[in-house]
Amino acid sequence: MTQAAQALPASRASESKLVTGVCFAHLVSHYYMLTLAPLFAFIRADFGVSYTELSLALTAFGLVSAALQTPVGFFIDRTGARINLIGGLLLGSAAIAAAGLANSYWVFIAMFAVLGLANTVYHPADYALLSERVSPRRMTQVFSFHTCSGMIGSAIAPVTLLILQAAVGWRGAFLCSSVLGVVAALFLAVQAEPPILRPPHAKSGAETASASAGGWPLLLSAPILLNLVFFVVLSMVGGGLNQYLVVGLGALYATPPGLANTALTGLLTMSAIGVLLGGVLAGRTARHNLVACAGLLVTAAASTVIAFIDLGALLLVLITSLSGLASGMAMPSRDMIVRSITPPGSFGKVFGFVTTGFHIGGMVAPLIFAQFLDHGYPRAVFLYVAACALVAIATVAFGMSGRRTA
């Protein structure tokens, strides 16, 4: 057997280990984002503060993440993605542990700000590692694994945290959770790193350095800005359905909570399945814009139907599940759209910049949806979701995919 033949399986194994480590890190990031939500009442009672005061922890987390994710993306492009991802995992673990040990409300808030700083590493580092060190033939499948791993982290967090709280209290739950990030960091630290893969047309030397140094002119170019808008409105679509489906159905049609939560479970479950199917589909076509548009169009149609028709139990679950499947299938193509316009050497800054849209949408959307509900317009929740999906389609239609920025 030749050296080249022996190197191929070894390289593939190293690549698979890296993908596993990055997906594990993404799972941890989503898990840590939900450490407060299921334990809110216990922590509030312990500190003797109001819900609004304790919510400041989430505000601090969101503001730090939104403000610093792009600068961290620049830093990652210059210093390396893996070492920063390991550092982010360890910093997040330390912040969670310190929050669990804190007897001061303000220290607790500060630790969530530090957790927000750790959170800035994940998207730029994850996408830089996957884009630069995974074979292009596996890219769409790997991106779907990455997205699905984050969904798994979000899904298991509430259940496991409540189990831990019942066993060792909320502080013990935080301390146990901090171990997760340390394990993920160690997994990444002990494995060999695959070499950087360059596309055949990629230039080396001065041209690559020039692309990498594009900086803000690159980020403020029209295709990248369209992607930022794309991620903002996608965040509103997902946030509107995931966070306000149950209360919106209750206010609009007096849907029983049990049925509404079943519909939400169907949406979330099928969304995760859709991500995996979308990875397979995106790997078989170069028209990622059409895949993304089709998924968003189904989501918009489903949300519009829910806004105007009081569906029976079976139809409601089917429609919401279909919406989740369609939106999930669009996600791998969403990531490939960003990758297609990113020059080599700029994955950290570009993905860091555009995924800031998640944080922007996450901060703005609750204010909009809460206003609809507080003023007695629950139908507007679903119509606004549909409108955001159509805006997302428009950003794709304006040609942000299929072109590589210079």
Coordinates of C-alpha atoms in Angstrom, one line a residue:
M1 CA 0.0 0.0 0.0
T2 CA 1.4 3.4 -1.0
Q3 CA 2.0 6.3 1.4
A4 CA -0.8 8.3 -0.3
A5 CA -3.3 5.4 0.1
Q6 CA -2.4 5.1 3.8
A7 CA -2.6 8.8 4.3
L8 CA -6.2 9.1 2.9
P9 CA -8.0 7.0 5.7
A10 CA -5.8 8.7 8.3
S11 CA -6.8 12.1 7.0
R12 CA -10.5 11.2 6.8
A13 CA -10.3 9.9 10.4
S14 CA -8.7 13.1 11.6
E15 CA -11.3 15.1 9.7
S16 CA -14.1 13.2 11.3
K17 CA -12.7 13.7 14.8
L18 CA -12.5 17.4 14.2
V19 CA -16.1 17.5 13.0
T20 CA -17.1 15.6 16.1
G21 CA -15.2 18.0 18.3
V22 CA -16.7 21.1 16.6
C23 CA -20.2 19.7 16.9
F24 CA -19.7 18.9 20.5
A25 CA -18.6 22.5 21.1
H26 CA -21.7 23.7 19.3
L27 CA -23.9 21.5 21.5
V28 CA -22.2 23.0 24.6
S29 CA -22.7 26.6 23.4
H30 CA -26.5 26.0 23.0
Y31 CA -26.6 24.2 26.3
Y32 CA -25.0 27.1 28.1
M33 CA -27.3 29.6 26.5
L34 CA -30.2 27.8 28.2
T35 CA -28.8 27.3 31.6
L36 CA -30.8 30.2 33.1
A37 CA -34.2 29.6 31.5
P38 CA -35.3 26.3 33.2
L39 CA -33.9 27.4 36.6
F40 CA -35.2 30.9 36.6
A41 CA -37.6 30.6 39.5
F42 CA -35.1 28.9 41.7
I43 CA -32.3 31.4 41.1
R44 CA -34.7 34.3 41.5
A45 CA -35.9 33.0 44.9
D46 CA -32.3 32.5 46.0
F47 CA -31.2 36.0 45.2
G48 CA -34.5 37.6 46.2
V49 CA -34.8 39.6 43.0
S50 CA -37.5 40.3 40.5
Y51 CA -37.9 38.5 37.1
T52 CA -36.9 41.8 35.4
E53 CA -33.7 42.1 37.5
L54 CA -32.7 38.5 36.9
S55 CA -33.4 39.0 33.2
L56 CA -30.5 41.4 33.2
A57 CA -28.2 38.4 33.0
L58 CA -29.7 37.5 29.6
T59 CA -29.4 41.1 28.5
A60 CA -25.7 41.2 29.5
F61 CA -25.1 37.9 27.7
G62 CA -26.8 39.1 24.5
L63 CA -25.2 42.6 24.4
V64 CA -21.7 41.2 24.9
S65 CA -22.2 38.5 22.3
A66 CA -23.6 40.9 19.7
A67 CA -21.0 43.6 20.3
L68 CA -17.9 41.4 20.3
Q69 CA -18.6 38.5 18.0
T70 CA -17.3 40.3 14.8
P71 CA -14.1 41.6 16.5
V72 CA -13.5 38.0 17.8
G73 CA -14.0 36.8 14.2
F74 CA -11.1 39.0 13.1
F75 CA -9.0 37.8 15.9
I76 CA -9.7 34.1 15.0
D77 CA -8.7 34.6 11.4
R78 CA -5.3 36.0 12.6
T79 CA -4.6 33.6 15.5
G80 CA -6.2 30.3 14.6
A81 CA -9.7 28.8 15.2
R82 CA -9.0 25.7 17.2
I83 CA -7.1 27.3 20.0
N84 CA -9.7 30.1 20.3
L85 CA -12.5 27.5 20.4
I86 CA -10.8 25.6 23.2
G87 CA -10.3 28.9 25.1
G88 CA -13.9 29.8 24.6
L89 CA -15.1 26.5 26.0
L90 CA -12.9 26.8 29.0
L91 CA -13.9 30.5 29.6
G92 CA -17.6 29.5 29.3
S93 CA -17.1 26.6 31.8
A94 CA -15.4 29.0 34.2
A95 CA -18.2 31.5 33.9
I96 CA -20.9 28.9 34.6
A97 CA -19.0 27.5 37.6
A98 CA -18.4 31.0 39.0
A99 CA -22.1 31.9 38.5
G100 CA -23.1 28.8 40.4
L101 CA -20.7 29.7 43.3
A102 CA -21.6 33.4 43.4
N103 CA -23.4 34.7 46.5
S104 CA -23.7 38.2 44.9
Y105 CA -26.4 39.0 42.4
W106 CA -24.1 41.4 40.6
V107 CA -21.3 38.8 40.3
F108 CA -23.9 36.4 38.8
I109 CA -24.8 39.1 36.2
A110 CA -21.1 39.7 35.5
M111 CA -20.5 36.0 34.9
F112 CA -23.3 35.9 32.3
A113 CA -21.5 38.8 30.6
V114 CA -18.3 36.7 30.6
L115 CA -20.4 33.8 29.2
G116 CA -21.5 36.1 26.4
L117 CA -17.8 36.8 25.7
A118 CA -17.1 33.0 25.5
N119 CA -20.1 32.7 23.2
T120 CA -18.6 35.0 20.6
V121 CA -16.0 32.3 19.8
Y122 CA -18.3 29.5 18.7
H123 CA -19.8 30.6 15.3
P124 CA -16.6 32.2 13.8
A125 CA -14.3 29.4 15.1
D126 CA -16.7 26.5 14.2
Y127 CA -17.4 27.7 10.7
A128 CA -13.7 28.6 10.1
L129 CA -12.6 25.1 11.1
L130 CA -15.2 23.3 9.1
S131 CA -14.8 25.5 6.0
E132 CA -11.0 25.3 6.0
R133 CA -10.3 21.7 7.1
V134 CA -13.2 19.6 5.9
S135 CA -13.4 18.2 2.4
P136 CA -15.7 20.2 0.2
R137 CA -17.5 17.0 -0.8
R138 CA -18.6 16.6 2.8
M139 CA -19.3 20.3 3.5
T140 CA -23.1 20.4 3.3
Q141 CA -23.5 17.2 5.4
V142 CA -21.0 18.5 8.0
F143 CA -22.8 21.9 8.2
S144 CA -26.1 20.0 8.8
F145 CA -24.5 18.0 11.6
H146 CA -23.2 21.2 13.1
T147 CA -26.6 22.9 13.1
C148 CA -28.3 19.7 14.4
S149 CA -25.8 19.4 17.3
G150 CA -26.8 22.9 18.5
M151 CA -30.5 21.9 18.4
I152 CA -29.7 18.8 20.5
G153 CA -27.9 21.0 23.0
S154 CA -31.0 23.2 23.3
A155 CA -33.3 20.2 23.6
I156 CA -31.4 18.4 26.4
A157 CA -30.6 21.5 28.5
P158 CA -34.1 22.0 30.2
V159 CA -34.6 18.4 31.1
T160 CA -31.1 17.7 32.4
L161 CA -30.9 21.0 34.3
L162 CA -34.2 20.3 36.1
I163 CA -33.0 16.8 37.0
L164 CA -29.8 18.2 38.4
Q165 CA -31.6 20.9 40.2
A166 CA -33.8 18.3 41.9
A167 CA -30.7 16.3 42.9
V168 CA -28.2 19.0 43.9
G169 CA -29.9 22.4 43.6
W170 CA -29.5 25.0 41.0
R171 CA -25.9 25.8 42.1
G172 CA -25.0 22.2 41.8
A173 CA -26.6 22.1 38.3
F174 CA -24.4 25.0 37.2
L175 CA -21.3 23.3 38.6
C176 CA -22.1 20.0 36.9
S177 CA -22.8 21.9 33.6
S178 CA -19.4 23.5 33.7
V179 CA -17.8 20.1 33.3
L180 CA -19.4 19.8 29.9
G181 CA -17.3 22.6 28.4
V182 CA -14.1 21.2 29.9
V183 CA -14.7 17.8 28.4
A184 CA -15.4 19.4 25.0
A185 CA -12.2 21.5 25.2
L186 CA -10.1 18.4 26.1
F187 CA -11.6 16.5 23.2
L188 CA -10.5 19.2 20.8
A189 CA -7.1 19.6 22.5
V190 CA -5.9 16.0 22.3
Q191 CA -6.7 15.3 18.6
A192 CA -4.5 16.0 15.6
E193 CA -5.7 18.9 13.4
P194 CA -6.3 18.2 9.7
P195 CA -4.4 20.4 7.2
I196 CA -6.0 23.5 5.7
L197 CA -7.7 22.6 2.4
R198 CA -7.6 25.2 -0.3
P199 CA -10.0 25.2 -3.3
P200 CA -8.2 24.6 -6.6
H201 CA -8.6 28.2 -7.7
A202 CA -7.5 29.7 -4.4
K203 CA -4.4 31.8 -4.5
S204 CA -1.6 31.6 -2.0
G205 CA 0.8 34.2 -0.8
A206 CA 0.0 37.9 -1.4
E207 CA -3.5 37.3 -2.8
T208 CA -4.7 35.2 0.1
A209 CA -3.2 37.7 2.6
S210 CA -5.0 40.5 0.8
A211 CA -8.4 38.6 1.0
S212 CA -7.8 37.9 4.6
A213 CA -7.0 41.5 5.3
G214 CA -10.2 42.7 3.6
G215 CA -11.6 43.6 6.9
W216 CA -14.5 46.0 7.1
P217 CA -14.7 46.8 3.4
L218 CA -15.3 43.0 2.9
L219 CA -17.9 42.9 5.7
L220 CA -19.7 46.0 4.4
S221 CA -19.9 44.7 0.8
A222 CA -23.4 44.2 -0.5
P223 CA -23.4 40.3 -0.4
I224 CA -22.2 40.2 3.2
L225 CA -24.7 42.8 4.4
L226 CA -27.5 40.9 2.7
N227 CA -26.4 37.9 4.6
L228 CA -26.5 39.8 7.8
V229 CA -30.1 40.9 7.1
F230 CA -30.9 37.3 6.1
F231 CA -29.7 36.1 9.5
V232 CA -31.6 38.8 11.4
V233 CA -34.9 38.0 9.8
L234 CA -34.3 34.2 10.1
S235 CA -33.8 34.8 13.8
M236 CA -37.2 36.5 13.9
V237 CA -38.8 33.6 12.0
G238 CA -37.4 31.0 14.4
G239 CA -37.9 33.1 17.5
G240 CA -41.5 33.9 16.6
L241 CA -42.5 30.3 16.1
N242 CA -40.4 28.7 18.8
Q243 CA -41.1 31.2 21.6
Y244 CA -44.6 32.5 20.8
L245 CA -46.4 29.6 19.1
V246 CA -48.0 28.4 22.3
V247 CA -49.1 31.8 23.7
G248 CA -50.1 33.0 20.2
L249 CA -52.4 30.0 19.6
G250 CA -53.8 30.4 23.1
A251 CA -54.6 34.1 22.6
L252 CA -55.9 33.7 19.0
Y253 CA -58.0 30.5 19.2
A254 CA -57.9 29.5 22.9
T255 CA -55.9 26.4 21.9
P256 CA -55.3 24.2 25.0
P257 CA -51.7 24.4 26.2
G258 CA -51.3 20.7 25.8
L259 CA -52.2 20.8 22.2
A260 CA -50.2 23.9 21.5
N261 CA -47.1 22.4 23.1
T262 CA -47.6 19.2 21.1
A263 CA -47.6 21.4 18.0
L264 CA -44.4 23.1 19.2
T265 CA -42.7 19.7 19.9
G266 CA -43.6 18.6 16.4
L267 CA -42.1 21.8 15.0
L268 CA -38.9 21.4 16.9
T269 CA -38.5 17.7 16.2
M270 CA -39.1 18.0 12.5
S271 CA -36.8 21.0 12.3
A272 CA -33.9 18.8 13.6
I273 CA -34.8 16.1 11.1
G274 CA -35.1 18.7 8.4
V275 CA -31.6 19.9 9.0
L276 CA -30.2 16.4 8.4
L277 CA -32.3 16.0 5.3
G278 CA -31.3 19.4 4.1
G279 CA -27.6 18.5 4.4
V280 CA -28.2 15.6 2.0
L281 CA -30.2 17.8 -0.4
A282 CA -27.7 20.6 -0.3
G283 CA -24.9 18.1 -1.1
R284 CA -26.7 17.2 -4.3
T285 CA -27.2 20.6 -5.8
A286 CA -25.3 23.9 -6.2
R287 CA -28.6 25.9 -6.2
H288 CA -28.5 26.5 -2.5
N289 CA -30.6 29.7 -3.0
L290 CA -33.5 27.7 -4.4
V291 CA -33.4 25.2 -1.5
A292 CA -33.4 28.0 1.1
C293 CA -36.2 29.9 -0.7
A294 CA -38.4 26.8 -1.0
G295 CA -38.0 26.0 2.7
L296 CA -38.8 29.6 3.7
L297 CA -41.8 29.8 1.3
V298 CA -43.3 26.7 3.0
T299 CA -42.7 28.3 6.4
A300 CA -44.4 31.5 5.3
A301 CA -47.4 29.7 3.9
A302 CA -47.8 27.6 7.0
S303 CA -47.6 30.6 9.3
T304 CA -50.2 32.4 7.2
V305 CA -52.6 29.5 7.3
I306 CA -52.2 29.3 11.1
A307 CA -53.0 33.1 11.3
F308 CA -56.3 32.8 9.5
I309 CA -57.6 29.3 10.1
D310 CA -58.4 27.6 13.4
L311 CA -57.1 24.2 12.5
G312 CA -58.1 21.0 14.3
A313 CA -55.7 19.2 16.5
L314 CA -54.3 16.9 13.8
L315 CA -54.0 19.5 11.1
L316 CA -52.4 21.9 13.5
V317 CA -49.7 19.4 14.5
L318 CA -49.2 18.5 10.8
I319 CA -48.9 22.1 9.6
T320 CA -46.4 23.1 12.4
S321 CA -44.4 20.0 11.8
L322 CA -44.3 20.7 8.1
S323 CA -43.1 24.2 8.8
G324 CA -40.3 22.9 11.1
L325 CA -39.2 20.4 8.5
A326 CA -39.1 23.0 5.7
S327 CA -37.2 25.6 7.8
G328 CA -34.8 22.9 9.0
M329 CA -34.0 21.8 5.4
A330 CA -33.1 25.4 4.5
M331 CA -30.4 25.7 7.2
P332 CA -27.5 23.8 5.6
S333 CA -28.1 25.8 2.4
R334 CA -28.1 29.0 4.5
D335 CA -24.6 28.1 5.7
M336 CA -23.4 27.2 2.2
I337 CA -24.7 30.5 0.9
V338 CA -22.5 32.4 3.3
R339 CA -19.5 30.1 2.5
S340 CA -20.0 30.6 -1.2
I341 CA -19.3 34.4 -1.0
T342 CA -16.5 34.2 1.6
P343 CA -12.9 34.5 0.4
P344 CA -10.3 32.0 1.8
G345 CA -8.8 33.2 5.1
S346 CA -11.9 35.3 6.0
F347 CA -14.3 32.6 7.3
G348 CA -14.0 33.7 11.0
K349 CA -14.7 37.4 10.4
V350 CA -17.5 36.8 7.9
F351 CA -19.4 34.1 9.8
G352 CA -18.8 36.1 13.0
F353 CA -20.3 39.2 11.4
V354 CA -23.3 37.6 9.7
T355 CA -24.3 35.4 12.6
T356 CA -24.4 38.5 14.8
G357 CA -27.8 38.8 13.1
F358 CA -29.0 36.0 15.4
H359 CA -28.2 38.1 18.4
I360 CA -29.7 41.3 16.8
G361 CA -32.9 39.4 15.9
G362 CA -33.0 37.7 19.3
M363 CA -32.9 41.1 21.1
V364 CA -35.4 42.8 18.8
A365 CA -38.0 40.1 18.1
P366 CA -39.3 39.6 21.7
L367 CA -40.1 43.3 21.9
I368 CA -42.1 43.2 18.7
F369 CA -44.0 39.9 19.4
A370 CA -44.7 41.0 23.0
Q371 CA -46.2 44.3 21.7
F372 CA -48.5 42.3 19.4
L373 CA -49.7 40.2 22.3
D374 CA -50.0 43.0 24.8
H375 CA -52.1 45.0 22.4
G376 CA -54.5 42.2 21.5
Y377 CA -53.2 41.3 18.1
P378 CA -52.1 37.6 18.3
R379 CA -52.8 37.1 14.6
A380 CA -50.0 39.6 13.9
V381 CA -47.5 37.2 15.5
F382 CA -48.0 34.7 12.7
L383 CA -48.3 37.2 9.9
Y384 CA -45.1 38.9 11.1
V385 CA -43.3 35.5 11.0
A386 CA -44.6 35.0 7.4
A387 CA -43.4 38.5 6.4
C388 CA -40.0 37.9 7.8
A389 CA -39.7 34.7 5.9
L390 CA -40.6 36.6 2.7
V391 CA -38.0 39.2 3.4
A392 CA -35.4 36.4 3.9
I393 CA -36.4 35.1 0.5
A394 CA -36.0 38.5 -1.0
T395 CA -32.4 38.8 0.3
V396 CA -31.6 35.5 -1.4
A397 CA -33.4 36.5 -4.6
F398 CA -31.2 39.6 -4.9
G399 CA -28.3 37.4 -5.7
M400 CA -26.3 37.0 -2.6
S401 CA -25.5 33.3 -3.4
G402 CA -23.4 31.9 -6.2
R403 CA -20.9 34.8 -6.2
R404 CA -17.6 35.0 -4.5
T405 CA -16.7 38.4 -3.2
A406 CA -13.4 39.8 -4.3

